[in-house]
């Protein structure tokens, strides 16, 4: 109502004739269809113009880094325990795939966000509105904003159930889950540099401690993780708001759009910062990575098809207990030659999968 009054005052001044806030400005409209329409437009534009480009940028940065790391074989980890080797390119490729699939999820949700409630007026019947009003408004909005808005084919749903926004919020939560996973991987890889993994070094952006000189913390992955936590909480808010509609109207749209727009803002910034301030600039400690791979007793897994699980387990335990290489122990415990073991235990070859024979 306040907006109608402001617009009526401006129009009256410019036209030199009395413009009424209800009879003229609010003609064919109700706050019950204007508010959800405005919400959908705002969320759609924030997603299409800011979030999706930021996600695509993150994918491109990850892929560029992966292309230059295909030769680096690192230790795979499951349960945070040493596992079979993979390349850093494969590891980063998994990240890129996560974000690409998130792009598809959000694009899918936007197909429903773009369907607007305008024309439903008070309760969805379109009372006091021209039958073509809603459709014509969508045409104008699409032309002016460069987005494919259409009138929802069921205005009762559009007014009472903001399911499309709730769905988008859920997809933002999935993106937050993916980004937190990537951020935590980076933190682990960067840990140390002496007592941790020390496989990469993230760009140093600020001093890490007021008492420990020289300490540098992974502030970008940490800030991304906190943004992700906030988005996960916002999705709970969106869920409660979405299910709080009663009959023909949902009265919790303000908190729904506020939480969703905040999530969009946080995820857009998180993608950009993670790409530009962390992934694009980290350095790789290839010597450290090679050292860890060479000492990994789990490499014996490649010998399972040849020597069997029990012999393989004995080799791995002995190698770990005595601090020896798998190859040295296998030479004692099997009939395999040094050349055969070199062939089967080559970490680079093991990253391609398949069965040894």
PDB file of N, CA and C in Angstrom, residues 181-260:
ATOM      1  N   UNK A 181      32.194 -29.662   0.811  1.00  0.00           N
ATOM      2  CA  UNK A 181      33.040 -30.829   0.574  1.00  0.00           C
ATOM      3  C   UNK A 181      34.353 -30.409  -0.084  1.00  0.00           C
ATOM      4  N   UNK A 182      34.262 -29.568  -1.103  1.00  0.00           N
ATOM      5  CA  UNK A 182      35.458 -29.104  -1.805  1.00  0.00           C
ATOM      6  C   UNK A 182      36.338 -28.278  -0.864  1.00  0.00           C
ATOM      7  N   UNK A 183      35.717 -27.402  -0.087  1.00  0.00           N
ATOM      8  CA  UNK A 183      36.471 -26.570   0.857  1.00  0.00           C
ATOM      9  C   UNK A 183      37.206 -27.427   1.878  1.00  0.00           C
ATOM     10  N   UNK A 184      36.543 -28.465   2.379  1.00  0.00           N
ATOM     11  CA  UNK A 184      37.186 -29.335   3.364  1.00  0.00           C
ATOM     12  C   UNK A 184      38.314 -30.154   2.739  1.00  0.00           C
ATOM     13  N   UNK A 185      38.137 -30.604   1.495  1.00  0.00           N
ATOM     14  CA  UNK A 185      39.227 -31.292   0.805  1.00  0.00           C
ATOM     15  C   UNK A 185      40.457 -30.385   0.712  1.00  0.00           C
ATOM     16  N   UNK A 186      40.224 -29.132   0.343  1.00  0.00           N
ATOM     17  CA  UNK A 186      41.338 -28.188   0.230  1.00  0.00           C
ATOM     18  C   UNK A 186      42.017 -27.969   1.578  1.00  0.00           C
ATOM     19  N   UNK A 187      41.231 -27.893   2.631  1.00  0.00           N
ATOM     20  CA  UNK A 187      41.801 -27.684   3.967  1.00  0.00           C
ATOM     21  C   UNK A 187      42.678 -28.870   4.373  1.00  0.00           C
ATOM     22  N   UNK A 188      42.203 -30.081   4.115  1.00  0.00           N
ATOM     23  CA  UNK A 188      42.998 -31.261   4.444  1.00  0.00           C
ATOM     24  C   UNK A 188      44.279 -31.312   3.603  1.00  0.00           C
ATOM     25  N   UNK A 189      44.154 -31.081   2.316  1.00  0.00           N
ATOM     26  CA  UNK A 189      45.321 -31.135   1.427  1.00  0.00           C
ATOM     27  C   UNK A 189      46.368 -30.095   1.818  1.00  0.00           C
ATOM     28  N   UNK A 190      45.894 -28.961   2.336  1.00  0.00           N
ATOM     29  CA  UNK A 190      46.760 -27.848   2.721  1.00  0.00           C
ATOM     30  C   UNK A 190      47.297 -27.997   4.145  1.00  0.00           C
ATOM     31  N   UNK A 191      46.777 -28.942   4.900  1.00  0.00           N
ATOM     32  CA  UNK A 191      47.090 -29.045   6.330  1.00  0.00           C
ATOM     33  C   UNK A 191      48.579 -29.266   6.568  1.00  0.00           C
ATOM     34  N   UNK A 192      49.044 -28.794   7.702  1.00  0.00           N
ATOM     35  CA  UNK A 192      50.464 -28.925   8.045  1.00  0.00           C
ATOM     36  C   UNK A 192      51.094 -27.559   8.322  1.00  0.00           C
ATOM     37  N   UNK A 193      52.161 -27.231   7.653  1.00  0.00           N
ATOM     38  CA  UNK A 193      52.769 -27.970   6.530  1.00  0.00           C
ATOM     39  C   UNK A 193      53.642 -29.153   6.950  1.00  0.00           C
ATOM     40  N   UNK A 194      53.960 -29.274   8.244  1.00  0.00           N
ATOM     41  CA  UNK A 194      54.867 -30.339   8.681  1.00  0.00           C
ATOM     42  C   UNK A 194      54.079 -31.543   9.201  1.00  0.00           C
ATOM     43  N   UNK A 195      53.138 -31.318  10.086  1.00  0.00           N
ATOM     44  CA  UNK A 195      52.445 -32.423  10.744  1.00  0.00           C
ATOM     45  C   UNK A 195      51.147 -32.825  10.049  1.00  0.00           C
ATOM     46  N   UNK A 196      50.831 -32.210   8.919  1.00  0.00           N
ATOM     47  CA  UNK A 196      49.625 -32.569   8.194  1.00  0.00           C
ATOM     48  C   UNK A 196      49.952 -33.191   6.859  1.00  0.00           C
ATOM     49  N   UNK A 197      49.011 -33.130   5.913  1.00  0.00           N
ATOM     50  CA  UNK A 197      49.242 -33.707   4.579  1.00  0.00           C
ATOM     51  C   UNK A 197      50.293 -32.913   3.810  1.00  0.00           C
ATOM     52  N   UNK A 198      50.150 -31.597   3.822  1.00  0.00           N
ATOM     53  CA  UNK A 198      51.130 -30.750   3.148  1.00  0.00           C
ATOM     54  C   UNK A 198      51.267 -31.000   1.666  1.00  0.00           C
ATOM     55  N   UNK A 199      50.166 -31.408   1.020  1.00  0.00           N
ATOM     56  CA  UNK A 199      50.228 -31.740  -0.406  1.00  0.00           C
ATOM     57  C   UNK A 199      50.113 -30.512  -1.296  1.00  0.00           C
ATOM     58  N   UNK A 200      49.406 -29.507  -0.826  1.00  0.00           N
ATOM     59  CA  UNK A 200      49.285 -28.256  -1.562  1.00  0.00           C
ATOM     60  C   UNK A 200      49.534 -27.101  -0.609  1.00  0.00           C
ATOM     61  N   UNK A 201      49.735 -25.923  -1.174  1.00  0.00           N
ATOM     62  CA  UNK A 201      49.845 -24.709  -0.369  1.00  0.00           C
ATOM     63  C   UNK A 201      48.900 -23.672  -0.949  1.00  0.00           C
ATOM     64  N   UNK A 202      47.887 -23.332  -0.172  1.00  0.00           N
ATOM     65  CA  UNK A 202      46.923 -22.324  -0.607  1.00  0.00           C
ATOM     66  C   UNK A 202      47.566 -20.942  -0.566  1.00  0.00           C
ATOM     67  N   UNK A 203      47.090 -20.009  -1.385  1.00  0.00           N
ATOM     68  CA  UNK A 203      47.642 -18.656  -1.349  1.00  0.00           C
ATOM     69  C   UNK A 203      47.548 -18.048   0.051  1.00  0.00           C
ATOM     70  N   UNK A 204      48.610 -17.409   0.487  1.00  0.00           N
ATOM     71  CA  UNK A 204      48.631 -16.757   1.801  1.00  0.00           C
ATOM     72  C   UNK A 204      47.963 -15.391   1.676  1.00  0.00           C
ATOM     73  N   UNK A 205      46.834 -15.222   2.336  1.00  0.00           N
ATOM     74  CA  UNK A 205      46.071 -13.984   2.202  1.00  0.00           C
ATOM     75  C   UNK A 205      46.182 -13.072   3.415  1.00  0.00           C
ATOM     76  N   UNK A 206      46.488 -13.646   4.586  1.00  0.00           N
ATOM     77  CA  UNK A 206      46.596 -12.820   5.789  1.00  0.00           C
ATOM     78  C   UNK A 206      47.320 -13.620   6.867  1.00  0.00           C
ATOM     79  N   UNK A 207      47.934 -12.925   7.859  1.00  0.00           N
ATOM     80  CA  UNK A 207      48.555 -13.658   8.976  1.00  0.00           C
ATOM     81  C   UNK A 207      47.510 -14.510   9.687  1.00  0.00           C
ATOM     82  N   UNK A 208      47.929 -15.702  10.128  1.00  0.00           N
ATOM     83  CA  UNK A 208      46.963 -16.632  10.702  1.00  0.00           C
ATOM     84  C   UNK A 208      46.865 -16.608  12.206  1.00  0.00           C
ATOM     85  N   UNK A 209      47.796 -15.961  12.881  1.00  0.00           N
ATOM     86  CA  UNK A 209      47.769 -16.004  14.341  1.00  0.00           C
ATOM     87  C   UNK A 209      48.389 -14.748  14.926  1.00  0.00           C
ATOM     88  N   UNK A 210      47.813 -14.289  16.026  1.00  0.00           N
ATOM     89  CA  UNK A 210      48.367 -13.123  16.724  1.00  0.00           C
ATOM     90  C   UNK A 210      49.481 -13.521  17.677  1.00  0.00           C
ATOM     91  N   UNK A 211      49.657 -14.831  17.892  1.00  0.00           N
ATOM     92  CA  UNK A 211      50.672 -15.281  18.846  1.00  0.00           C
ATOM     93  C   UNK A 211      51.696 -16.219  18.230  1.00  0.00           C
ATOM     94  N   UNK A 212      51.332 -16.903  17.135  1.00  0.00           N
ATOM     95  CA  UNK A 212      52.248 -17.858  16.500  1.00  0.00           C
ATOM     96  C   UNK A 212      52.768 -17.268  15.193  1.00  0.00           C
ATOM     97  N   UNK A 213      53.999 -16.763  15.178  1.00  0.00           N
ATOM     98  CA  UNK A 213      54.537 -16.113  13.970  1.00  0.00           C
ATOM     99  C   UNK A 213      54.626 -17.086  12.796  1.00  0.00           C
ATOM    100  N   UNK A 214      54.291 -16.597  11.617  1.00  0.00           N
ATOM    101  CA  UNK A 214      54.433 -17.377  10.397  1.00  0.00           C
ATOM    102  C   UNK A 214      53.291 -18.329  10.102  1.00  0.00           C
ATOM    103  N   UNK A 215      52.342 -18.423  10.985  1.00  0.00           N
ATOM    104  CA  UNK A 215      51.223 -19.352  10.767  1.00  0.00           C
ATOM    105  C   UNK A 215      50.239 -18.742   9.766  1.00  0.00           C
ATOM    106  N   UNK A 216      49.888 -19.522   8.746  1.00  0.00           N
ATOM    107  CA  UNK A 216      48.955 -19.072   7.714  1.00  0.00           C
ATOM    108  C   UNK A 216      47.763 -20.030   7.678  1.00  0.00           C
ATOM    109  N   UNK A 217      46.576 -19.506   7.806  1.00  0.00           N
ATOM    110  CA  UNK A 217      45.374 -20.331   7.842  1.00  0.00           C
ATOM    111  C   UNK A 217      44.644 -20.337   6.497  1.00  0.00           C
ATOM    112  N   UNK A 218      43.897 -21.406   6.199  1.00  0.00           N
ATOM    113  CA  UNK A 218      43.143 -21.501   4.937  1.00  0.00           C
ATOM    114  C   UNK A 218      41.834 -20.718   5.022  1.00  0.00           C
ATOM    115  N   UNK A 219      41.942 -19.388   5.020  1.00  0.00           N
ATOM    116  CA  UNK A 219      40.793 -18.550   5.344  1.00  0.00           C
ATOM    117  C   UNK A 219      39.679 -18.615   4.295  1.00  0.00           C
ATOM    118  N   UNK A 220      40.031 -18.807   3.036  1.00  0.00           N
ATOM    119  CA  UNK A 220      38.984 -18.855   2.011  1.00  0.00           C
ATOM    120  C   UNK A 220      38.143 -20.124   2.136  1.00  0.00           C
ATOM    121  N   UNK A 221      38.749 -21.318   2.191  1.00  0.00           N
ATOM    122  CA  UNK A 221      37.909 -22.499   2.429  1.00  0.00           C
ATOM    123  C   UNK A 221      37.099 -22.419   3.718  1.00  0.00           C
ATOM    124  N   UNK A 222      37.679 -21.817   4.749  1.00  0.00           N
ATOM    125  CA  UNK A 222      36.943 -21.691   6.011  1.00  0.00           C
ATOM    126  C   UNK A 222      35.748 -20.752   5.867  1.00  0.00           C
ATOM    127  N   UNK A 223      35.938 -19.633   5.185  1.00  0.00           N
ATOM    128  CA  UNK A 223      34.824 -18.705   5.005  1.00  0.00           C
ATOM    129  C   UNK A 223      33.747 -19.306   4.108  1.00  0.00           C
ATOM    130  N   UNK A 224      34.172 -20.070   3.093  1.00  0.00           N
ATOM    131  CA  UNK A 224      33.208 -20.760   2.228  1.00  0.00           C
ATOM    132  C   UNK A 224      32.396 -21.764   3.041  1.00  0.00           C
ATOM    133  N   UNK A 225      33.066 -22.489   3.927  1.00  0.00           N
ATOM    134  CA  UNK A 225      32.361 -23.469   4.756  1.00  0.00           C
ATOM    135  C   UNK A 225      31.320 -22.789   5.645  1.00  0.00           C
ATOM    136  N   UNK A 226      31.649 -21.623   6.181  1.00  0.00           N
ATOM    137  CA  UNK A 226      30.684 -20.904   7.014  1.00  0.00           C
ATOM    138  C   UNK A 226      29.504 -20.393   6.195  1.00  0.00           C
ATOM    139  N   UNK A 227      29.774 -19.917   4.983  1.00  0.00           N
ATOM    140  CA  UNK A 227      28.685 -19.500   4.103  1.00  0.00           C
ATOM    141  C   UNK A 227      27.770 -20.679   3.791  1.00  0.00           C
ATOM    142  N   UNK A 228      28.368 -21.842   3.578  1.00  0.00           N
ATOM    143  CA  UNK A 228      27.577 -23.043   3.290  1.00  0.00           C
ATOM    144  C   UNK A 228      26.694 -23.417   4.478  1.00  0.00           C
ATOM    145  N   UNK A 229      27.246 -23.294   5.680  1.00  0.00           N
ATOM    146  CA  UNK A 229      26.463 -23.605   6.875  1.00  0.00           C
ATOM    147  C   UNK A 229      25.247 -22.672   6.969  1.00  0.00           C
ATOM    148  N   UNK A 230      25.461 -21.402   6.631  1.00  0.00           N
ATOM    149  CA  UNK A 230      24.356 -20.447   6.681  1.00  0.00           C
ATOM    150  C   UNK A 230      23.280 -20.808   5.663  1.00  0.00           C
ATOM    151  N   UNK A 231      23.694 -21.208   4.471  1.00  0.00           N
ATOM    152  CA  UNK A 231      22.737 -21.578   3.426  1.00  0.00           C
ATOM    153  C   UNK A 231      21.939 -22.809   3.835  1.00  0.00           C
ATOM    154  N   UNK A 232      22.593 -23.764   4.470  1.00  0.00           N
ATOM    155  CA  UNK A 232      21.877 -24.946   4.954  1.00  0.00           C
ATOM    156  C   UNK A 232      20.814 -24.552   5.975  1.00  0.00           C
ATOM    157  N   UNK A 233      21.156 -23.610   6.859  1.00  0.00           N
ATOM    158  CA  UNK A 233      20.172 -23.116   7.819  1.00  0.00           C
ATOM    159  C   UNK A 233      19.047 -22.351   7.144  1.00  0.00           C
ATOM    160  N   UNK A 234      19.408 -21.552   6.133  1.00  0.00           N
ATOM    161  CA  UNK A 234      18.384 -20.810   5.394  1.00  0.00           C
ATOM    162  C   UNK A 234      17.386 -21.747   4.720  1.00  0.00           C
ATOM    163  N   UNK A 235      17.860 -22.909   4.304  1.00  0.00           N
ATOM    164  CA  UNK A 235      16.942 -23.851   3.657  1.00  0.00           C
ATOM    165  C   UNK A 235      15.918 -24.389   4.649  1.00  0.00           C
ATOM    166  N   UNK A 236      16.317 -24.547   5.888  1.00  0.00           N
ATOM    167  CA  UNK A 236      15.346 -24.949   6.910  1.00  0.00           C
ATOM    168  C   UNK A 236      14.287 -23.855   7.061  1.00  0.00           C
ATOM    169  N   UNK A 237      14.728 -22.607   7.085  1.00  0.00           N
ATOM    170  CA  UNK A 237      13.788 -21.480   7.158  1.00  0.00           C
ATOM    171  C   UNK A 237      12.848 -21.486   5.967  1.00  0.00           C
ATOM    172  N   UNK A 238      13.404 -21.699   4.775  1.00  0.00           N
ATOM    173  CA  UNK A 238      12.581 -21.732   3.563  1.00  0.00           C
ATOM    174  C   UNK A 238      11.567 -22.869   3.614  1.00  0.00           C
ATOM    175  N   UNK A 239      11.978 -23.998   4.155  1.00  0.00           N
ATOM    176  CA  UNK A 239      11.072 -25.147   4.253  1.00  0.00           C
ATOM    177  C   UNK A 239       9.902 -24.845   5.166  1.00  0.00           C
ATOM    178  N   UNK A 240      10.206 -24.276   6.331  1.00  0.00           N
ATOM    179  CA  UNK A 240       9.134 -23.926   7.277  1.00  0.00           C
ATOM    180  C   UNK A 240       8.225 -22.859   6.684  1.00  0.00           C
ATOM    181  N   UNK A 241       8.824 -21.860   6.031  1.00  0.00           N
ATOM    182  CA  UNK A 241       8.018 -20.800   5.416  1.00  0.00           C
ATOM    183  C   UNK A 241       7.133 -21.366   4.315  1.00  0.00           C
ATOM    184  N   UNK A 242       7.673 -22.247   3.512  1.00  0.00           N
ATOM    185  CA  UNK A 242       6.911 -22.790   2.396  1.00  0.00           C
ATOM    186  C   UNK A 242       5.712 -23.611   2.827  1.00  0.00           C
ATOM    187  N   UNK A 243       5.830 -24.325   3.927  1.00  0.00           N
ATOM    188  CA  UNK A 243       4.720 -25.174   4.366  1.00  0.00           C
ATOM    189  C   UNK A 243       3.724 -24.418   5.249  1.00  0.00           C
ATOM    190  N   UNK A 244       3.963 -23.113   5.424  1.00  0.00           N
ATOM    191  CA  UNK A 244       3.117 -22.334   6.325  1.00  0.00           C
ATOM    192  C   UNK A 244       1.970 -21.616   5.627  1.00  0.00           C
ATOM    193  N   UNK A 245       1.717 -21.957   4.371  1.00  0.00           N
ATOM    194  CA  UNK A 245       0.567 -21.380   3.689  1.00  0.00           C
ATOM    195  C   UNK A 245      -0.735 -21.928   4.260  1.00  0.00           C
ATOM    196  N   UNK A 246      -1.729 -21.079   4.353  1.00  0.00           N
ATOM    197  CA  UNK A 246      -3.062 -21.495   4.824  1.00  0.00           C
ATOM    198  C   UNK A 246      -4.092 -21.147   3.758  1.00  0.00           C
ATOM    199  N   UNK A 247      -4.718 -22.172   3.206  1.00  0.00           N
ATOM    200  CA  UNK A 247      -5.730 -22.001   2.178  1.00  0.00           C
ATOM    201  C   UNK A 247      -5.189 -21.217   0.982  1.00  0.00           C
ATOM    202  N   UNK A 248      -5.642 -19.972   0.760  1.00  0.00           N
ATOM    203  CA  UNK A 248      -5.292 -19.287  -0.484  1.00  0.00           C
ATOM    204  C   UNK A 248      -4.097 -18.323  -0.383  1.00  0.00           C
ATOM    205  N   UNK A 249      -3.385 -18.324   0.721  1.00  0.00           N
ATOM    206  CA  UNK A 249      -2.280 -17.368   0.852  1.00  0.00           C
ATOM    207  C   UNK A 249      -1.221 -17.886   1.809  1.00  0.00           C
ATOM    208  N   UNK A 250       0.031 -17.617   1.473  1.00  0.00           N
ATOM    209  CA  UNK A 250       1.150 -17.896   2.370  1.00  0.00           C
ATOM    210  C   UNK A 250       1.626 -16.575   2.957  1.00  0.00           C
ATOM    211  N   UNK A 251       1.599 -16.469   4.281  1.00  0.00           N
ATOM    212  CA  UNK A 251       1.937 -15.197   4.931  1.00  0.00           C
ATOM    213  C   UNK A 251       3.413 -15.107   5.319  1.00  0.00           C
ATOM    214  N   UNK A 252       4.201 -16.132   4.981  1.00  0.00           N
ATOM    215  CA  UNK A 252       5.616 -16.131   5.353  1.00  0.00           C
ATOM    216  C   UNK A 252       6.537 -15.905   4.160  1.00  0.00           C
ATOM    217  N   UNK A 253       5.983 -15.273   3.105  1.00  0.00           N
ATOM    218  CA  UNK A 253       6.814 -14.987   1.937  1.00  0.00           C
ATOM    219  C   UNK A 253       7.987 -14.060   2.243  1.00  0.00           C
ATOM    220  N   UNK A 254       7.850 -13.064   3.125  1.00  0.00           N
ATOM    221  CA  UNK A 254       8.997 -12.183   3.382  1.00  0.00           C
ATOM    222  C   UNK A 254      10.234 -12.926   3.883  1.00  0.00           C
ATOM    223  N   UNK A 255      10.063 -13.823   4.845  1.00  0.00           N
ATOM    224  CA  UNK A 255      11.233 -14.544   5.351  1.00  0.00           C
ATOM    225  C   UNK A 255      11.727 -15.559   4.326  1.00  0.00           C
ATOM    226  N   UNK A 256      10.825 -16.074   3.498  1.00  0.00           N
ATOM    227  CA  UNK A 256      11.224 -17.010   2.448  1.00  0.00           C
ATOM    228  C   UNK A 256      12.118 -16.322   1.424  1.00  0.00           C
ATOM    229  N   UNK A 257      11.703 -15.171   0.943  1.00  0.00           N
ATOM    230  CA  UNK A 257      12.502 -14.492  -0.082  1.00  0.00           C
ATOM    231  C   UNK A 257      13.781 -13.928   0.520  1.00  0.00           C
ATOM    232  N   UNK A 258      13.727 -13.475   1.768  1.00  0.00           N
ATOM    233  CA  UNK A 258      14.922 -12.941   2.416  1.00  0.00           C
ATOM    234  C   UNK A 258      15.985 -14.027   2.568  1.00  0.00           C
ATOM    235  N   UNK A 259      15.580 -15.199   3.046  1.00  0.00           N
ATOM    236  CA  UNK A 259      16.547 -16.277   3.237  1.00  0.00           C
ATOM    237  C   UNK A 259      17.080 -16.781   1.899  1.00  0.00           C
ATOM    238  N   UNK A 260      16.218 -16.846   0.888  1.00  0.00           N
ATOM    239  CA  UNK A 260      16.655 -17.360  -0.411  1.00  0.00           C
ATOM    240  C   UNK A 260      17.598 -16.388  -1.105  1.00  0.00           C
TER     241      UNK A 260
END
